[in-house]
C-alpha positions as YAML, in Angstrom:
chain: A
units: angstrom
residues:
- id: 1
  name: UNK
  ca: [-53.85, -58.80, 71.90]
- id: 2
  name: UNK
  ca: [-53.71, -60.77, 68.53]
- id: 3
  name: UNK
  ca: [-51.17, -62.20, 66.88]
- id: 4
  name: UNK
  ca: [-50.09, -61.17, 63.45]
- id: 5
  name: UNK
  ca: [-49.69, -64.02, 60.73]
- id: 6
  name: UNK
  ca: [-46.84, -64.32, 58.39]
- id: 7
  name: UNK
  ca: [-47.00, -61.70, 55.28]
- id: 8
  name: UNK
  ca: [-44.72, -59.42, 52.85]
- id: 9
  name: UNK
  ca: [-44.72, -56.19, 54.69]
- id: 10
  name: UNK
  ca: [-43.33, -52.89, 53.04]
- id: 11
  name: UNK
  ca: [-40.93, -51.33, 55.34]
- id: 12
  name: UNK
  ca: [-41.33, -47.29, 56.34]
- id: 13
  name: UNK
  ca: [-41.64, -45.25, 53.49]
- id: 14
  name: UNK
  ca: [-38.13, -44.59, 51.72]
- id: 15
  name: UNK
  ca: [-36.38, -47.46, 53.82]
- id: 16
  name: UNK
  ca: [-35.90, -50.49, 52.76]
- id: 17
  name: UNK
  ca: [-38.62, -51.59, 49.58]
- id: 18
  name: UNK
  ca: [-39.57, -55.06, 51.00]
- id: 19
  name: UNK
  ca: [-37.84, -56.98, 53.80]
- id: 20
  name: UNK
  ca: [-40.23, -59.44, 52.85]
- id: 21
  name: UNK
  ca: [-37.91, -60.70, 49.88]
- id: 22
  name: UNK
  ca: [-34.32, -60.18, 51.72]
- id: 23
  name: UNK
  ca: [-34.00, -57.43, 53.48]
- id: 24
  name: UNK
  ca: [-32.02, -55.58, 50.80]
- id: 25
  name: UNK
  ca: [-31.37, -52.14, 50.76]
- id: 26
  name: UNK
  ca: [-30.39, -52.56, 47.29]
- id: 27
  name: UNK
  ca: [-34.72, -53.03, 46.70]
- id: 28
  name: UNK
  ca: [-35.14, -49.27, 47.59]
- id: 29
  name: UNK
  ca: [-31.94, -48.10, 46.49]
- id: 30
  name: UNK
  ca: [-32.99, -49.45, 43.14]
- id: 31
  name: UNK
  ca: [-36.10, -47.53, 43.23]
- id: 32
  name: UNK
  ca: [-34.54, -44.56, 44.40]
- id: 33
  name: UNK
  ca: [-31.83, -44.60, 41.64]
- id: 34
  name: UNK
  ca: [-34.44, -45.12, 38.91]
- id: 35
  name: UNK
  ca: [-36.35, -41.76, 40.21]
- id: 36
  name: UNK
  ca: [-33.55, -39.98, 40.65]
- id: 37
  name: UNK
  ca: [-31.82, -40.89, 37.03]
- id: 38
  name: UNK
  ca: [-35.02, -41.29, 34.79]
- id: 39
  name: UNK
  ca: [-37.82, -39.50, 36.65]
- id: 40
  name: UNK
  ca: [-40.57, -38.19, 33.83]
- id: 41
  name: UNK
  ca: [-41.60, -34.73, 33.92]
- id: 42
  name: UNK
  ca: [-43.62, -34.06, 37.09]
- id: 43
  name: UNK
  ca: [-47.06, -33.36, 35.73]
- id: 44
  name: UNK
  ca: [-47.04, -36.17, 34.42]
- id: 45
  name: UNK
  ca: [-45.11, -38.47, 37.07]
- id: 46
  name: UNK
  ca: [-47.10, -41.40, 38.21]
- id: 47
  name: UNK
  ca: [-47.95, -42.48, 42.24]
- id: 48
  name: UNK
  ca: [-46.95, -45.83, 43.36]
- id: 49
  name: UNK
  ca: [-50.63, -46.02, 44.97]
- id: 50
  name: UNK
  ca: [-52.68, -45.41, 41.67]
- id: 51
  name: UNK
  ca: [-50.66, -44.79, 39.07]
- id: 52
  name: UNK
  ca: [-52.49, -41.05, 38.74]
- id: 53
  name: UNK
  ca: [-50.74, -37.84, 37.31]
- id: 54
  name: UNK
  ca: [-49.40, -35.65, 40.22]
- id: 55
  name: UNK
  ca: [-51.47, -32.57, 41.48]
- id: 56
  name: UNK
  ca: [-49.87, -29.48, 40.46]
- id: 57
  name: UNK
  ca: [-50.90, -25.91, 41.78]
- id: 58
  name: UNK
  ca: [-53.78, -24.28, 39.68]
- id: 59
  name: UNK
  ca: [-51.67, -20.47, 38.19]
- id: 60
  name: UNK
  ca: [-55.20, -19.32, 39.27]
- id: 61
  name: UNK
  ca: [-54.70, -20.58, 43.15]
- id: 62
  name: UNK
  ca: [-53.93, -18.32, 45.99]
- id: 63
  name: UNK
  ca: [-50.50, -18.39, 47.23]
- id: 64
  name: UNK
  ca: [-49.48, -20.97, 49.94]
- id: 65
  name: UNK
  ca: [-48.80, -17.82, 52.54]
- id: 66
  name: UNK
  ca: [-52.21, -16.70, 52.72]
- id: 67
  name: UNK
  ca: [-53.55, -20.53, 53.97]
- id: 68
  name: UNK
  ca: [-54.79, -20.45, 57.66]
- id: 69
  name: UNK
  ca: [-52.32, -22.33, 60.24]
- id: 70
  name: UNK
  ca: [-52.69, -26.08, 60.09]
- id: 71
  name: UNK
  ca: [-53.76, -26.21, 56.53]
- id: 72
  name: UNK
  ca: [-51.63, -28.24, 54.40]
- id: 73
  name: UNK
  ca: [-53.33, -27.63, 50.51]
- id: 74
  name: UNK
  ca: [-57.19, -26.33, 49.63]
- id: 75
  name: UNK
  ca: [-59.34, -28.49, 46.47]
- id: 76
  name: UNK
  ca: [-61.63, -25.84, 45.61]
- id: 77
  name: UNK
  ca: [-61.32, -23.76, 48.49]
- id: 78
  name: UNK
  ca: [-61.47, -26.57, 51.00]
- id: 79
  name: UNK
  ca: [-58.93, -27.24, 53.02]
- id: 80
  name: UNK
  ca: [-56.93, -30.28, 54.12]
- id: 81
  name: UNK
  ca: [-55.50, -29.75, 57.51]
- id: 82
  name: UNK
  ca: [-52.60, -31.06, 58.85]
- id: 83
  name: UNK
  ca: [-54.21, -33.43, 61.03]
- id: 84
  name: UNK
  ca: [-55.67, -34.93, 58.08]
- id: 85
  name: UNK
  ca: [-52.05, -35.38, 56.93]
- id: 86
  name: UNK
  ca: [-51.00, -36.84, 59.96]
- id: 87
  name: UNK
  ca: [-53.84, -39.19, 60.49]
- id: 88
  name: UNK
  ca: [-53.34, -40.58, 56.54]
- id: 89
  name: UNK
  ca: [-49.91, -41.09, 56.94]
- id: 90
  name: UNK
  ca: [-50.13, -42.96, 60.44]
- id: 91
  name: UNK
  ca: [-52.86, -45.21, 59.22]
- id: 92
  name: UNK
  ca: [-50.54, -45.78, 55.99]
- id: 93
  name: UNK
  ca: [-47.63, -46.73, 56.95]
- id: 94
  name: UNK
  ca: [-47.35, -47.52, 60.97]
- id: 95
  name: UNK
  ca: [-48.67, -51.09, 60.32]
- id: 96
  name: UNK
  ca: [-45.95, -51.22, 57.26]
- id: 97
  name: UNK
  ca: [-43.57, -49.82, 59.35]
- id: 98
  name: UNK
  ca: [-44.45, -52.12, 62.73]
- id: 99
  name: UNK
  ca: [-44.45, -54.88, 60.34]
- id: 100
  name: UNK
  ca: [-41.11, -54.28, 59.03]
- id: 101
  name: UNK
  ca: [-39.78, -53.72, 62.35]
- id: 102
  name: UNK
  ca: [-41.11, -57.09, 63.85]
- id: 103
  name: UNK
  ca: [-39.35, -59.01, 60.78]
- id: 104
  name: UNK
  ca: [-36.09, -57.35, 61.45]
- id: 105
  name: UNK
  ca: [-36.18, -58.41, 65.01]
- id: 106
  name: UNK
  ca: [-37.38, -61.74, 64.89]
- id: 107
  name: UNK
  ca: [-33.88, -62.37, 61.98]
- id: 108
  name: UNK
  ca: [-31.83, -60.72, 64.95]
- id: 109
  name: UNK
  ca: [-33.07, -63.13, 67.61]
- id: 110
  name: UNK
  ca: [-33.00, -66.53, 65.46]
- id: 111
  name: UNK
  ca: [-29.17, -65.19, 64.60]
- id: 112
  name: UNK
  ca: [-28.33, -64.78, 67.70]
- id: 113
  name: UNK
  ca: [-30.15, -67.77, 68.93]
- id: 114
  name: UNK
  ca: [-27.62, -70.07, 66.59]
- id: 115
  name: UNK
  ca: [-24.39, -67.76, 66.86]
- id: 116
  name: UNK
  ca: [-24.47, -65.72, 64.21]
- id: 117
  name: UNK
  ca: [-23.23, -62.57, 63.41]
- id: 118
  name: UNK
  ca: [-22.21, -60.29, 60.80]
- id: 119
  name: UNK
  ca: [-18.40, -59.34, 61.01]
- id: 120
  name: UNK
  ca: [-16.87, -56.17, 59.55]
- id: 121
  name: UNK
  ca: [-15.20, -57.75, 56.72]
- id: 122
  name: UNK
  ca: [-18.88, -58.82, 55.59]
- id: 123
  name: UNK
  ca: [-20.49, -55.51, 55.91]
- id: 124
  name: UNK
  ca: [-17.67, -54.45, 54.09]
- id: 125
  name: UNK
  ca: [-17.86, -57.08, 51.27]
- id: 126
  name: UNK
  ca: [-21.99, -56.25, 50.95]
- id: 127
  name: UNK
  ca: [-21.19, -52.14, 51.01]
- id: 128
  name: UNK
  ca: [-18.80, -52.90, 48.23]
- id: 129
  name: UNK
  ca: [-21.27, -55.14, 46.12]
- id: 130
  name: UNK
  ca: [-24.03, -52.53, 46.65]
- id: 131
  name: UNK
  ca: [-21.70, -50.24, 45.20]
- id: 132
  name: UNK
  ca: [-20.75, -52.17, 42.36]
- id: 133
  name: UNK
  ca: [-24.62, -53.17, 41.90]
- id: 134
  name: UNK
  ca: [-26.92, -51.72, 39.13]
- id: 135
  name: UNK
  ca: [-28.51, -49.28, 41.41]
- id: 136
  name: UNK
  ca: [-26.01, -46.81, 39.98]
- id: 137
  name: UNK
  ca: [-25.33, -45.65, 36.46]
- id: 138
  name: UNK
  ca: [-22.85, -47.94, 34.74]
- id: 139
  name: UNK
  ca: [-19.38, -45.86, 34.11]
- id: 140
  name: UNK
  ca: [-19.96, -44.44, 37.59]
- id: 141
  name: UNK
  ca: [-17.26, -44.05, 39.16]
- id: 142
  name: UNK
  ca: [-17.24, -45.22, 42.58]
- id: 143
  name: UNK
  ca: [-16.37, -42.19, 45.10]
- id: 144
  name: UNK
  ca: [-19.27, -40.58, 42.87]
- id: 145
  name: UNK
  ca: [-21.28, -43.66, 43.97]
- id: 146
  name: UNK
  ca: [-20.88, -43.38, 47.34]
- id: 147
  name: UNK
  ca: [-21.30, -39.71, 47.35]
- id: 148
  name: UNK
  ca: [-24.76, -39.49, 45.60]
- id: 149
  name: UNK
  ca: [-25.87, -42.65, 47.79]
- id: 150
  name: UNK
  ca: [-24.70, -40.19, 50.78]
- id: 151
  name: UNK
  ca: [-27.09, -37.82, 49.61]
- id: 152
  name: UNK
  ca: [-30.18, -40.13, 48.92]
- id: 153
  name: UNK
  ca: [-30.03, -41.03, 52.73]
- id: 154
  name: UNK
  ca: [-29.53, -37.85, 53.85]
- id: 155
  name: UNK
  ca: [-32.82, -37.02, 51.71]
- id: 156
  name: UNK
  ca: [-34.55, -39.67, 53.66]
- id: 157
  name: UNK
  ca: [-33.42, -38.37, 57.25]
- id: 158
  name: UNK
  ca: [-31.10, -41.50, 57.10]
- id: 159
  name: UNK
  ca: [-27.31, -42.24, 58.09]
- id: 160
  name: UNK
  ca: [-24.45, -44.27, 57.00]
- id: 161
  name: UNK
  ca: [-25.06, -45.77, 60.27]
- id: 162
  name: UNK
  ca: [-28.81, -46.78, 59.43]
- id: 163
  name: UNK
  ca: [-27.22, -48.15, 55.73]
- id: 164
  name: UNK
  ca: [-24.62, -50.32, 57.17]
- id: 165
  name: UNK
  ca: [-27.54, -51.74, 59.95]
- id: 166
  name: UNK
  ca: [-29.66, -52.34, 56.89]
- id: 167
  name: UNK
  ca: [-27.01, -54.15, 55.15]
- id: 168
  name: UNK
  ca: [-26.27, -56.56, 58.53]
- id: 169
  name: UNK
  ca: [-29.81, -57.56, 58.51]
- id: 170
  name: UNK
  ca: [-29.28, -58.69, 55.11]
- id: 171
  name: UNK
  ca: [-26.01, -60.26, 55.92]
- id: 172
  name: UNK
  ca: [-28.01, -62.07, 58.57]
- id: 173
  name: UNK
  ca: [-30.81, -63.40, 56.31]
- id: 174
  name: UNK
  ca: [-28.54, -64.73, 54.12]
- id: 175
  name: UNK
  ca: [-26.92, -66.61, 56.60]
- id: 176
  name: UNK
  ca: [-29.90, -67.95, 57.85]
- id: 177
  name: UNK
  ca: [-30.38, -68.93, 54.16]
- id: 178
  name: UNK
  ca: [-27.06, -70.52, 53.94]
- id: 179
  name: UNK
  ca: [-28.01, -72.90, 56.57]
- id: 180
  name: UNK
  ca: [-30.29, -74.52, 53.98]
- id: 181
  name: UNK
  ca: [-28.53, -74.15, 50.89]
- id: 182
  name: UNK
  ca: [-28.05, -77.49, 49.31]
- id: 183
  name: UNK
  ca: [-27.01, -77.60, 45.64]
- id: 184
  name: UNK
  ca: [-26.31, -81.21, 44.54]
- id: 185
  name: UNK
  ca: [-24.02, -82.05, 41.41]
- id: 186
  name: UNK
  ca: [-27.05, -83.57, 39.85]
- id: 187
  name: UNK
  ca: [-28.21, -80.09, 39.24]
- id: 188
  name: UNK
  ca: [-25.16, -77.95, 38.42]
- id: 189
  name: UNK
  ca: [-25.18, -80.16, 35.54]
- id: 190
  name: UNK
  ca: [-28.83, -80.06, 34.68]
- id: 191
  name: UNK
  ca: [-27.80, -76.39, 34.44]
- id: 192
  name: UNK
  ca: [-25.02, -76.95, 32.52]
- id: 193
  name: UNK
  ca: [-27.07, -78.93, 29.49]
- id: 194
  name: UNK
  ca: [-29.91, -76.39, 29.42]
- id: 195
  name: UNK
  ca: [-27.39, -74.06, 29.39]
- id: 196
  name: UNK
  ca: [-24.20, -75.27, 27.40]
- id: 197
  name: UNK
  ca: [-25.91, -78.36, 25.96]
- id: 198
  name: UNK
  ca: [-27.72, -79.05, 22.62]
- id: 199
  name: UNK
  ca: [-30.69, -77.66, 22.39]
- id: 200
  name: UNK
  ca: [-33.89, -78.73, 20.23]
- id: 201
  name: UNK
  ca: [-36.92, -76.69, 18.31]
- id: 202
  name: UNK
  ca: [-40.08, -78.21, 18.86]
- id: 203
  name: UNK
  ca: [-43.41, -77.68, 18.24]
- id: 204
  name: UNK
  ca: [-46.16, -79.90, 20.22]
- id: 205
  name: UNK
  ca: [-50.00, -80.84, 19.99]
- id: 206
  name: UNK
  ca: [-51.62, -81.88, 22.94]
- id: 207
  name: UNK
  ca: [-54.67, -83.34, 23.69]
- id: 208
  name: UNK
  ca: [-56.49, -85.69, 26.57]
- id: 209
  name: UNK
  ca: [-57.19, -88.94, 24.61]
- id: 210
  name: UNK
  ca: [-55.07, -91.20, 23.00]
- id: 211
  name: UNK
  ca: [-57.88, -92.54, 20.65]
- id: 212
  name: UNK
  ca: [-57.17, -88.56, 19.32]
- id: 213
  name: UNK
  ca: [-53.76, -88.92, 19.86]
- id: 214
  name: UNK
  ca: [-53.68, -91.85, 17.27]
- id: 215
  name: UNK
  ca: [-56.27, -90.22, 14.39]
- id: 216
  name: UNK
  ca: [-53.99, -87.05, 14.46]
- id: 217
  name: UNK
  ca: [-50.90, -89.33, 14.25]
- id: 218
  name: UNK
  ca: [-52.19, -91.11, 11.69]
- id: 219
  name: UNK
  ca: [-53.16, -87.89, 9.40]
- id: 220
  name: UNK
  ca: [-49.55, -86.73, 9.89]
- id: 221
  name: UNK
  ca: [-48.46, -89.57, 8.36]
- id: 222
  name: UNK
  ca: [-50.32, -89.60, 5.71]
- id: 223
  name: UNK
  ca: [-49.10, -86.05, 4.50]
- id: 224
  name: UNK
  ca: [-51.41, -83.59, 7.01]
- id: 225
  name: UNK
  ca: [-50.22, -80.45, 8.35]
- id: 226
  name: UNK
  ca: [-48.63, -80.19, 11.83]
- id: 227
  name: UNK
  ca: [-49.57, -76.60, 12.10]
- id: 228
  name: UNK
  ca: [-53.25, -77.41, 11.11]
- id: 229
  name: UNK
  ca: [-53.73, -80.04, 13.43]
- id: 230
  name: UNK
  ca: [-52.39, -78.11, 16.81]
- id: 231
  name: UNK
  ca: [-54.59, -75.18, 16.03]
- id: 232
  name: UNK
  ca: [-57.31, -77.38, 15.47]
- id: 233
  name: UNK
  ca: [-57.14, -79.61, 18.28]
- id: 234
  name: UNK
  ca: [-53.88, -78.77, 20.71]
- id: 235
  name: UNK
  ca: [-55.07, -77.84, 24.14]
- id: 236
  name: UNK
  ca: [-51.95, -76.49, 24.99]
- id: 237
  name: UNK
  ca: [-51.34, -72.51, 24.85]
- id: 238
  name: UNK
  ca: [-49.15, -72.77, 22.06]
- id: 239
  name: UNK
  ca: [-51.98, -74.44, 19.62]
- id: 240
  name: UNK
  ca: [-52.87, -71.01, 18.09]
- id: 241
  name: UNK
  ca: [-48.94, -70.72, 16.82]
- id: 242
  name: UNK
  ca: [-49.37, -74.21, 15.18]
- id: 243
  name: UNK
  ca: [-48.20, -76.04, 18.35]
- id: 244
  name: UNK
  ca: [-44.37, -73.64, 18.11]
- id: 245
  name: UNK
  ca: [-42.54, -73.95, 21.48]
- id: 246
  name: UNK
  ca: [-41.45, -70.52, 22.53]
- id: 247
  name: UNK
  ca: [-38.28, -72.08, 23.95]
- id: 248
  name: UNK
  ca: [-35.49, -74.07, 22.82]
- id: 249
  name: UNK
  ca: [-35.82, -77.53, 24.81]
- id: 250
  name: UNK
  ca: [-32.24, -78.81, 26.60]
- id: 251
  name: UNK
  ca: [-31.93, -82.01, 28.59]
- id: 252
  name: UNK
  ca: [-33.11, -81.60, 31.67]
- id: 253
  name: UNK
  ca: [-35.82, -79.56, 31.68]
- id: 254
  name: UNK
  ca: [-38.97, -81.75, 31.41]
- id: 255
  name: UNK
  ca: [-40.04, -85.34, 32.09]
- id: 256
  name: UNK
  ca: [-38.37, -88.35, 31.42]
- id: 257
  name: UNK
  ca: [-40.46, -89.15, 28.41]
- id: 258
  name: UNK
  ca: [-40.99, -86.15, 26.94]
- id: 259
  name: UNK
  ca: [-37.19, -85.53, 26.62]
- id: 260
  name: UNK
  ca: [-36.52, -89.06, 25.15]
- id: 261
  name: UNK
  ca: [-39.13, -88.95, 22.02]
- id: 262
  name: UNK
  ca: [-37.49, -85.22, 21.72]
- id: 263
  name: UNK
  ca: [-33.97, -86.09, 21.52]
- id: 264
  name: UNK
  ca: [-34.62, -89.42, 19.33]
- id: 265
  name: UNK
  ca: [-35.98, -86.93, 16.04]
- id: 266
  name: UNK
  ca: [-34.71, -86.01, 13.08]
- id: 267
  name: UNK
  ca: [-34.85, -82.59, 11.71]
- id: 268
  name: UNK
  ca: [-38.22, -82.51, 9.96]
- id: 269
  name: UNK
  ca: [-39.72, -85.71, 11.99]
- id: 270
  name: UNK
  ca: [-42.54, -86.36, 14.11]
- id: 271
  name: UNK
  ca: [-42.88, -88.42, 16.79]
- id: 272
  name: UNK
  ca: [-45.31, -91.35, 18.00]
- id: 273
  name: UNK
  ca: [-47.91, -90.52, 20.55]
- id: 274
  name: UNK
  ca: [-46.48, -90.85, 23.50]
- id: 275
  name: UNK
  ca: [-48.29, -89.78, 27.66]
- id: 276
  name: UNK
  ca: [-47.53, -86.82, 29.85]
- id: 277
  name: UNK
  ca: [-48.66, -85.16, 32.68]
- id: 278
  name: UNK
  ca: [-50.62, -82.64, 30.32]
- id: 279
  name: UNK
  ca: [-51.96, -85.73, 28.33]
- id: 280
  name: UNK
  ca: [-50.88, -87.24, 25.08]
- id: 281
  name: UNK
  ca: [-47.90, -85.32, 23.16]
- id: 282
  name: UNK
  ca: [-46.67, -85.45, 19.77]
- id: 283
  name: UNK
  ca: [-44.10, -83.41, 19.09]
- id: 284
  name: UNK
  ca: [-41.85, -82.40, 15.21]
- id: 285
  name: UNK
  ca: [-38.28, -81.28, 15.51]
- id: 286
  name: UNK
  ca: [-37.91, -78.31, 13.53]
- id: 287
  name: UNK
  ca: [-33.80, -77.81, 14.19]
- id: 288
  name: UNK
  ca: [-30.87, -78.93, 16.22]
- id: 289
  name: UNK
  ca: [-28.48, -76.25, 17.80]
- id: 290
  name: UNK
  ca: [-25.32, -77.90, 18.78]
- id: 291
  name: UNK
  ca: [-23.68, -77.65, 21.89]
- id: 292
  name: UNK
  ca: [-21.89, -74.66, 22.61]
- id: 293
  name: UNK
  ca: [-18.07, -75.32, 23.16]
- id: 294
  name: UNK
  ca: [-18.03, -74.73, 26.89]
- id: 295
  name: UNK
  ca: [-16.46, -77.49, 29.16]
- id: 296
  name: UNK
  ca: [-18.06, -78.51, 31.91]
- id: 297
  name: UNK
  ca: [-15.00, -77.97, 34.34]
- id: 298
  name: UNK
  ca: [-14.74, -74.62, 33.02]
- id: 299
  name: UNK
  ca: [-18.28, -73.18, 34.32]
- id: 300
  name: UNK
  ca: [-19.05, -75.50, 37.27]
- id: 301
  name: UNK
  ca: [-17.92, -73.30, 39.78]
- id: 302
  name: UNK
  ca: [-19.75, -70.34, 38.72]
- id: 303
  name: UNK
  ca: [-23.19, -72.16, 37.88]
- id: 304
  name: UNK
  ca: [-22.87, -73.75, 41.94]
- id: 305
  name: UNK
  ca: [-22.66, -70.20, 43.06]
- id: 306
  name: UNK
  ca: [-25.83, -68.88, 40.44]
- id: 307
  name: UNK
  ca: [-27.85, -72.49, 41.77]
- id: 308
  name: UNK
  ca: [-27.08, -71.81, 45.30]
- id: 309
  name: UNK
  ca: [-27.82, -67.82, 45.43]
- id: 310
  name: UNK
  ca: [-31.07, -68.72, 43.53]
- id: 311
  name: UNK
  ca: [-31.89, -70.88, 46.37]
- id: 312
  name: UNK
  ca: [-31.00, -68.06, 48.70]
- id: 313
  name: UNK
  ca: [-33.17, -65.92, 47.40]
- id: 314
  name: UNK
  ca: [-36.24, -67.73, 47.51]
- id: 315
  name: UNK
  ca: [-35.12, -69.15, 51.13]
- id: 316
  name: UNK
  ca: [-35.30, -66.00, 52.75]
- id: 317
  name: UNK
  ca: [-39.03, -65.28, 52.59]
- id: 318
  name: UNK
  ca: [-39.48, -69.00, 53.13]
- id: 319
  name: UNK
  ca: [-37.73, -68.11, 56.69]
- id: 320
  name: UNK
  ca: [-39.15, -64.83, 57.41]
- id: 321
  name: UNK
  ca: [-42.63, -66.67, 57.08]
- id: 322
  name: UNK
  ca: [-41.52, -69.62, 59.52]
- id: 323
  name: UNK
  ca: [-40.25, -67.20, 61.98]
- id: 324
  name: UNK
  ca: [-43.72, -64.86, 62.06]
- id: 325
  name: UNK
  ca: [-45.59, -68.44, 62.40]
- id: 326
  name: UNK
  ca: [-43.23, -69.39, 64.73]
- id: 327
  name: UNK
  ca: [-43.68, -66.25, 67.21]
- id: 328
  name: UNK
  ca: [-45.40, -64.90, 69.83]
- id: 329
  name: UNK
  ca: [-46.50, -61.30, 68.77]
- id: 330
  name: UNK
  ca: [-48.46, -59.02, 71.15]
- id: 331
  name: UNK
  ca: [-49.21, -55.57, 69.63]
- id: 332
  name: UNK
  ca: [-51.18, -53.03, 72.00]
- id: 333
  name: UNK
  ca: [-53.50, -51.80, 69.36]
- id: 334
  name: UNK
  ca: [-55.41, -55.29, 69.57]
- id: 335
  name: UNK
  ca: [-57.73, -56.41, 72.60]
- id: 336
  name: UNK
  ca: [-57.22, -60.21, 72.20]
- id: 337
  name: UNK
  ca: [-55.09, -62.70, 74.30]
- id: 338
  name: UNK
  ca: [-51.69, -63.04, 72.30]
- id: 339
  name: UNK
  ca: [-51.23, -66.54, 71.05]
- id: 340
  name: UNK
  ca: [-48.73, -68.53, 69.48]
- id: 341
  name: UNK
  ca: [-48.58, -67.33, 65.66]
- id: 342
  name: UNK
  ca: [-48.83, -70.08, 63.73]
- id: 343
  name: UNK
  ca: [-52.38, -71.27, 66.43]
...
């Protein structure tokens, strides 16, 4: 028996999209909300696998009826069988589905391991923000929510039962996220002045020397054109748009020196040569966009919960991962000696 090493597995087909990523029913309910409200015309509908047209029946074909038992469809007069079928599907999606499986036990085990659990009241609380997610059309009401959602799982063979377990291994993960969570007040307000603060237009050359650095500094002052110079010499991907940033610049968003020859220009100006990480910058302001009147006190609150369900989010694979390495995983289709996963 081997052991299987940490990866994003896709659950079984029409469960949940990825458990990989959080365990969220909302993944495939997303998917299955999208196909159900905006599906193109079926000829010309494309596969998740290759992005091909679907196979409609020829007019010219012989009727279904008339096809030997255990034939599924002929090409051409030759038939696939349902064995065929069977043996695709098996070799598709059992190692998704195993996968999946083995992820949503190992969360179970490390919850219960530290006392955790997911109470009514939380199921409850994640039913009701599925419901008010955008998996659904907005203006929906919300009995019409939860009867068309009643219908998708019933589509898939599935229960309310199988919805609300789906929804406590998410509950779960997120728990086991929370455990980790650490947003400090140094960057709620880092948030706050990229997203509140004044802002700056920029465009940038940069190159590797600062004997270049200098020459090009030099020609600027002299009269030469910003633009010109990036696209002739800027290694950076904005050169060919005459150095342009694409994005506004706020405090707290790049290195210490970098922000401080920003912030000290002048509509119009350039600065001095000055070293980064991607080599020697010089950067003109092209505008100034005040501050937007927004206290800080006002939007702290929300921008710890945004920082800390950010985190969250890209915890939960980060623990999925440790607790495949961390396993001992013996499947039966495999010869070898199980070992410890992360060996």
């Amino acid at each position: 028996m081997t052991v299987r090493r940490p990866q994003k597995c896709r659950a079984w087909a029409g469960w949940a999209a990825t458990l990989g990523a959080a365990l969220a029913a909302t993944a495939w309910a997303a998917q299955a909300a999208a196909q159900d409200d905006a599906a193109p015309p079926a000829a010309a509908a494309p596969t998740q696998a290759g992005m091909q047209p679907q196979v409609t029946a020829n007019e010219a074909a012989p009727p279904a009826e008339t096809m030997p038992a255990g034939v599924v469809a002929r090409v051409n007069g030759e038939p696939i069988t349902r064995e065929e079928l069977d043996d695709t599907l098996q070799k598709y999606y059992s190692a998704r589905a195993l996968d999946s499986m083995i992820q949503q036990r190992l969360i179970r085990q490390e919850a219960r391991r530290l006392g955790l659990r997911a109470s009514s009241r939380e199921l409850d609380d994640a039913e009701t923000e599925f419901f008010s997610s955008r998996n659904f059309r907005p203006g929906m009401p919300l009995g019409e929510r939860r009867k068309q959602w009643a219908e998708r799982l019933a589509l898939r063979g599935l229960t309310e039962e199988d919805f609300r377990g789906e929804l406590e291994l998410e509950v779960l993960l997120r728990k086991l996220a929370d455990r980790r969570v650490a947003v400090t007040d140094e960057q709620v307000r880092a948030e706050y002045d990229r997203r509140y603060g004044e802002q700056l237009h920029l465009s940038q050359i940069v190159v590797a020397s600062e004997s270049l650095a200098t020459e090009i500094a030099e020609r600027l002052a002299a009269g030469g054109s910003f633009e010109d110079e990036a696209r002739r010499h800027s290694l950076d991907a904005t050169a060919s748009d005459g150095g342009r940033r694409l994005t506004p610049l706020a405090r707290g968003q790049t290195e210490q020196a970098y922000e401080t020859a920003a912030f000290a220009l002048a509509p119009g100006g350039t600065s001095r040569p000055f070293k980064t990480a991607q080599g020697w910058v010089i950067l003109k302001l092209h505008e100034r966009v005040a501050a937007r009147d927004v206290t800080f006190e006002d939007v702290r609150d929300e921008l710890r919960r945004q920082l800390s369900d950010a985190q969250r989010r890209q915890l939960s694979p980060i623990i999925l991962a440790e607790l495949m390495r961390q396993a001992v995983i013996e499947r039966k289709d495999t010869p070898a000696e199980a070992t410890q996963a992360g060996n």
